[in-house]
Amino acid sequence: MAIELIVNVLLMVGSVFCYWYVGATMPTSPESEMGAEQWPQLLLVLLIIAIGFNLYNYFKSNKKEDIAAAFADFFPSVFRFVKSKLFIGMFMLMLMAVLYEPLGFITTCLLFMIGYGLLLGARRLVPLILSSAVIMVILYVGFSVFLGIMLPRGWVPFLRSFALFVESLFGR
Amino acid sequence: MFDLDLLTTGFGILLAPKMLFLVVLAVALGTLFGALPGVSATMAVTLGIPFTYSMTPVQSIVFLVAIYCASITGGGMTAILFKIPGVPSSAPTTYDGYPMAQRGEAGKALGIQLISSAIGGLFAALAMLLLCGPLTTAAVSFGPAELFAIAFLGLSILTSLDTDNICRTIISGLIGLLLACVGLDPLLGVPRLTFGFRSLNSGFEMIPIMIGFFAVTEVLKQTVKRTQLSAVGEVKQMKTVFPSFKELWLVRWVMARCSILGTVIGILPGAGATIAAFMCYSAEQKLSRHPEKFGTGCIEGIVAPEASNNAATGGSMVPLLSLGIPGGNAAAIMMSALVLKGVQMGPMLLVKQPEFLSATFASMFFANIVMVLAAIILAKIFVQVLRIPYSTLGPMIIMMATIGAFATKNIGEDVITMAVAGLIGFVIISCKFDISAMILGLVLGKICESNIRRAYIISPGETLWETTCNVFTEPLKIAPVPLTAILVTVCFLVLVSPGLKKLWDKRKAARS
């Protein structure tokens, strides 16, 4: 409940700022034409009205005590969220996205498959590692060898050498 | 536009050995993706994108269309065997498919589902072939104002679909439209809403964002709350049993009505297979002489949703191919995939490259036939594949999504964009906003803006107000009616109708 209100308020503030920003940064348009700033400004005005209505609905459908209780529980719930599977999953996802190019496809895929598999409740490590390796090979062969899609080799020297070695096995 | 040469071209493209293999692969992948709970038809098409990078634009649309058709059918299999719709449009199939399976007639239910899906799909493919030509001919003579109004109609219909959440859906659509404004201005070429970031000059990359929204967000949702599968009976013994001709003859009108209605609903921008399936199920229940049998495992209860949801796939291709306006999420993804390959979407597409229509028709025609054969041969394998734990499937979906995002431009930033879009998508859903509305806004944003602004340039006036009046009241060259004004009025009515209906219901309730 608290996050919903926060998101709406942030959207409102962002919309007002963007309305001012786009007006200030775009060249002045001719009087009879729709200029570069007017279309986004029109959308922003509608957006501000819609968010205002949504906020009105929010306060109408939620009791004051409930909102206050949601905000009192906000920081504890943030801590709970940080400890949750979802947050760990989100963190792993971002980490994978950032490391995808530096570590290359082979390493990132293998590590992510094992890590996320454990997060999703896989208990037996050996079958998980084996299935992750098999899927990694299927994806690599399917996309890189058969479809000719470029997969990152990695920037780390020995990982890059290994990727080049794998590519040489498939005659690429 | 419709001649035999077109069909020859279409089937010529399709019957090339490589293309034939790709369509069979697309059908197998689509059926599998569709059957997996948590993988919607949209996500199936999204996951198909990486396969298309090495294809020509025509091959890409053939491949993606085959995946789309097959995934809708695949969803029905899980609905019958596990009471969990693989795709949302298969939800009404569970009402009668599962009770039939519980009676020990799972094979027969699957047979009816496959035949209905194929007939619905084939009908829609034919309708698409016949409708696209005249619609394109009409659309070619449309001016920018009319094209803006048609694009806007797509957005306004979407807002009336989720009637319990109108305000949030409007906000989502507006955010999508606003995000489409980021980048170089389409007419002046100056950076707009980029906040000084040069990387934003080309705007947001559609494919990584869509992959993030539809694939990554879904896996995150499943991380929190997973869909558990529990099959009815002994699925290892399951064998597809086709209905007799007599049984099919009894449901011929149900099949015909639902195929027509499904195609019409599919054509409407924003409305898609899910709405078609629910509407047809409900309509057939009302029309039936034995409505009490619905929900107990009757054949009509499977035929209605399955024929209509497959028919909607063909319908959704009509506005995409003839007007360049996606009829739904899956069509929006196909459009983005084609735009990435440099294809100019819009009414001129079929005029300049009619092979897009013929190849799409050939693909749908072939996919709907192959789908039946594939489902018979692979049914048992699919049932086993459904037993793959989500701890393996979830990360695999993310890695496929990552390959798709990276291959857009072969840069790591796109993978980060995908991951961030996935996280934002999760927050959006948690705050009850509508991702579909946002994506449609994002896809239609540029079409809306460039057309409305061009309309202002070619309809001169002394002031902005005078120009606005000219834009909306000028009659169309081919017809003596101000089409823009009519369409915008329809948009307005569609926008306010859910609110008015709510008010009406409240008053009615207060009176009674």
PDB file of C-alpha atoms in Angstrom, chain A residues 147, chain B residues 19-31 51 55 63 67 370:
ATOM      1  CA  LEU A 147      21.666 -19.541 -35.993  1.00  0.00           C
TER       2      LEU A 147
ATOM      3  CA  MET B  19      11.888 -22.169 -44.084  1.00  0.00           C
ATOM      4  CA  LEU B  20       9.941 -25.394 -43.823  1.00  0.00           C
ATOM      5  CA  PHE B  21      12.286 -26.580 -41.098  1.00  0.00           C
ATOM      6  CA  LEU B  22      11.996 -23.241 -39.296  1.00  0.00           C
ATOM      7  CA  VAL B  23       8.195 -23.343 -39.338  1.00  0.00           C
ATOM      8  CA  VAL B  24       8.165 -26.901 -37.996  1.00  0.00           C
ATOM      9  CA  LEU B  25      10.632 -25.758 -35.307  1.00  0.00           C
ATOM     10  CA  ALA B  26       8.439 -22.727 -34.590  1.00  0.00           C
ATOM     11  CA  VAL B  27       5.361 -24.934 -34.211  1.00  0.00           C
ATOM     12  CA  ALA B  28       7.205 -27.293 -31.865  1.00  0.00           C
ATOM     13  CA  LEU B  29       8.628 -24.393 -29.832  1.00  0.00           C
ATOM     14  CA  GLY B  30       5.323 -22.509 -29.830  1.00  0.00           C
ATOM     15  CA  THR B  31       3.315 -25.530 -28.691  1.00  0.00           C
ATOM     16  CA  PHE B  51      15.899 -17.068 -33.575  1.00  0.00           C
ATOM     17  CA  MET B  55      16.534 -14.451 -40.929  1.00  0.00           C
ATOM     18  CA  PHE B  63       8.531 -17.824 -37.939  1.00  0.00           C
ATOM     19  CA  ILE B  67       5.103 -19.579 -32.862  1.00  0.00           C
ATOM     20  CA  VAL B 370       1.488 -29.002 -38.722  1.00  0.00           C
TER      21      VAL B 370
END
